[in-house]
PDB file of C-alpha atoms in Angstrom:
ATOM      1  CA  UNK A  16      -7.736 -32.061  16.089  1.00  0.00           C
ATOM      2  CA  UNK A  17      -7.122 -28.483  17.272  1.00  0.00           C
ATOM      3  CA  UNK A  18      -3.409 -29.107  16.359  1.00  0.00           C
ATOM      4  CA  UNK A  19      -4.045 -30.070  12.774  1.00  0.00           C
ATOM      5  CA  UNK A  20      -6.714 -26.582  12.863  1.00  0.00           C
ATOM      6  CA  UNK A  21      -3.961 -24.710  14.134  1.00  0.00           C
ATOM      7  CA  UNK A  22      -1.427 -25.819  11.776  1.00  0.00           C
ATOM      8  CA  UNK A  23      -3.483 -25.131   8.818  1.00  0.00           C
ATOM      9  CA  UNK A  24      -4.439 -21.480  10.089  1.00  0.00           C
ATOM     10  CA  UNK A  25      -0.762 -20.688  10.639  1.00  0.00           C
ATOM     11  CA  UNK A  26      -0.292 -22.227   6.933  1.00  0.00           C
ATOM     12  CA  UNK A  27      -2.828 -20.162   5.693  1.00  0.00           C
ATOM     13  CA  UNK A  28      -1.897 -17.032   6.646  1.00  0.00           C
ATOM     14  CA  UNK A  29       1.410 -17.544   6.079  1.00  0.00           C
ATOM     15  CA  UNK A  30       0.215 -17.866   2.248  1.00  0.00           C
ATOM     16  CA  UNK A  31      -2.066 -15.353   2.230  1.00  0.00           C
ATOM     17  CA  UNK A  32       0.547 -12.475   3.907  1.00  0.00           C
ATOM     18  CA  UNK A  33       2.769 -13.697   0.886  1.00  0.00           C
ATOM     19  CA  UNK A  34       0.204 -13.404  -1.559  1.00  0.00           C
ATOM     20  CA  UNK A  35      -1.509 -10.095  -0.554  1.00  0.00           C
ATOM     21  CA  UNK A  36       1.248  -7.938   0.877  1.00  0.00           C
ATOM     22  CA  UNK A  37       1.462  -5.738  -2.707  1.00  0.00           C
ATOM     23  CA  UNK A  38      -2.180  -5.684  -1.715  1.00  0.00           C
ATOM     24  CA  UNK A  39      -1.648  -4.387   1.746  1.00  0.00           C
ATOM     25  CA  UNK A  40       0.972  -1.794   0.625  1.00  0.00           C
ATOM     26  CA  UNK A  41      -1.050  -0.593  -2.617  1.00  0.00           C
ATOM     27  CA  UNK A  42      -4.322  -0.185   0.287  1.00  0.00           C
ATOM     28  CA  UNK A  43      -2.056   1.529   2.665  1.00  0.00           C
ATOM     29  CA  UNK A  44      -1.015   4.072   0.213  1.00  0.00           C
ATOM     30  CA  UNK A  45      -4.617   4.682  -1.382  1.00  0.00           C
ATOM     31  CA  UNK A  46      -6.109   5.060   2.098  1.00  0.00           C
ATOM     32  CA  UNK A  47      -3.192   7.869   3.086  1.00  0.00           C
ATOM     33  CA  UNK A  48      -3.981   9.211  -0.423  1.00  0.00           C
ATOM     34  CA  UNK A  49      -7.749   9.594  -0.231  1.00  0.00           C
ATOM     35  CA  UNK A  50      -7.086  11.045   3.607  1.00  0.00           C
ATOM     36  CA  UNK A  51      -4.768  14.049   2.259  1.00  0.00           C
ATOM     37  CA  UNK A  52      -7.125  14.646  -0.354  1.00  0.00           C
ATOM     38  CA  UNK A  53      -9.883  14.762   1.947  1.00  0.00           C
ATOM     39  CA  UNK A  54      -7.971  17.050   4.043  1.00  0.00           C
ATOM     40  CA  UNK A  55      -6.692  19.172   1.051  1.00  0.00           C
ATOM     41  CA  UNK A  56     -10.605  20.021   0.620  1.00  0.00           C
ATOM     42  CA  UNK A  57     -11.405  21.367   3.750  1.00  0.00           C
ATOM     43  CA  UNK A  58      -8.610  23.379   4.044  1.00  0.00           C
ATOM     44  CA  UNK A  59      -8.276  24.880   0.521  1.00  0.00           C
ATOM     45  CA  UNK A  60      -5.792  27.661   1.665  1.00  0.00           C
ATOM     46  CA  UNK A  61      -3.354  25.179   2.871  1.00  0.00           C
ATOM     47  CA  UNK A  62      -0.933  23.889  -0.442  1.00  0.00           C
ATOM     48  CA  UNK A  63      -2.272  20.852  -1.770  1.00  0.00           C
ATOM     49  CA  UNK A  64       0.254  18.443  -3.253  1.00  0.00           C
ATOM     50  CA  UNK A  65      -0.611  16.252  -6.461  1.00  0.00           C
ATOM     51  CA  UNK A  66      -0.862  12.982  -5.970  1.00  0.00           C
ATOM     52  CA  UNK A  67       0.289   9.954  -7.408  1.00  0.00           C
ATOM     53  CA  UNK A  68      -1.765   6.725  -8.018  1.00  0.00           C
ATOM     54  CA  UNK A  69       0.191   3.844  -6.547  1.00  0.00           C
ATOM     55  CA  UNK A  70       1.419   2.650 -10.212  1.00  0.00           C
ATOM     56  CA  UNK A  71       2.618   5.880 -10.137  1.00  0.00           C
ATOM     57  CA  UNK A  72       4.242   5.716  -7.233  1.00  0.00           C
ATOM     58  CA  UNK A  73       5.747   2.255  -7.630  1.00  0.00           C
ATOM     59  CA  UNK A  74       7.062   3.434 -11.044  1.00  0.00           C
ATOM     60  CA  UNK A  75       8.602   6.605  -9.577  1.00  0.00           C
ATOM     61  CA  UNK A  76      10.903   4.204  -7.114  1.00  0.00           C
ATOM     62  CA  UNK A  77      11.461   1.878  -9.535  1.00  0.00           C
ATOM     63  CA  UNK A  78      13.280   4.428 -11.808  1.00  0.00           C
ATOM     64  CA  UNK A  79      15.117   6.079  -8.532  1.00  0.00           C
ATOM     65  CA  UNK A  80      16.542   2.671  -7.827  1.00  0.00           C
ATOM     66  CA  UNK A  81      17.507   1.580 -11.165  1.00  0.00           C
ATOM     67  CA  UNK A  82      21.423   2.189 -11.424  1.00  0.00           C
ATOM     68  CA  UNK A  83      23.170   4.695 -13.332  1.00  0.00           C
ATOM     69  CA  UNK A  84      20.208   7.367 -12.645  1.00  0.00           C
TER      70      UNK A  84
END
């Protein structure tokens, strides 16, 4: 029985990491977003840069990558 459970676990997550890791990446890069701008506002002297939303973003490398460019 606990070989079956463990089977399915490693099954699941195994098809969950597939599913979710544009997820992962697009929560990564919101959380490091919301930090700078966070820190941007308590030090307003320091130079802020603009950021991106992560369609942004994506769109940004997908046009550096395409060839000929």
């Amino acid at each position: 029985m606990k070989k079956i459970a463990r089977i399915l676990a490693v099954a699941g997550l195994l098809l969950l990491s597939g599913c979710s890791s544009e997820m992962a990446k697009r929560s990564a890069y919101e959380s490091m977003r919301s930090k700078a701008e966070m820190d941007c506002r308590q030090h307003p002297g320091s130079a802020c840069q603009d950021s991106k939303s992560y369609d942004e973003y994506q769109r940004s490398l997908d046009r550096r990558s395409e060839p000929g460019k």
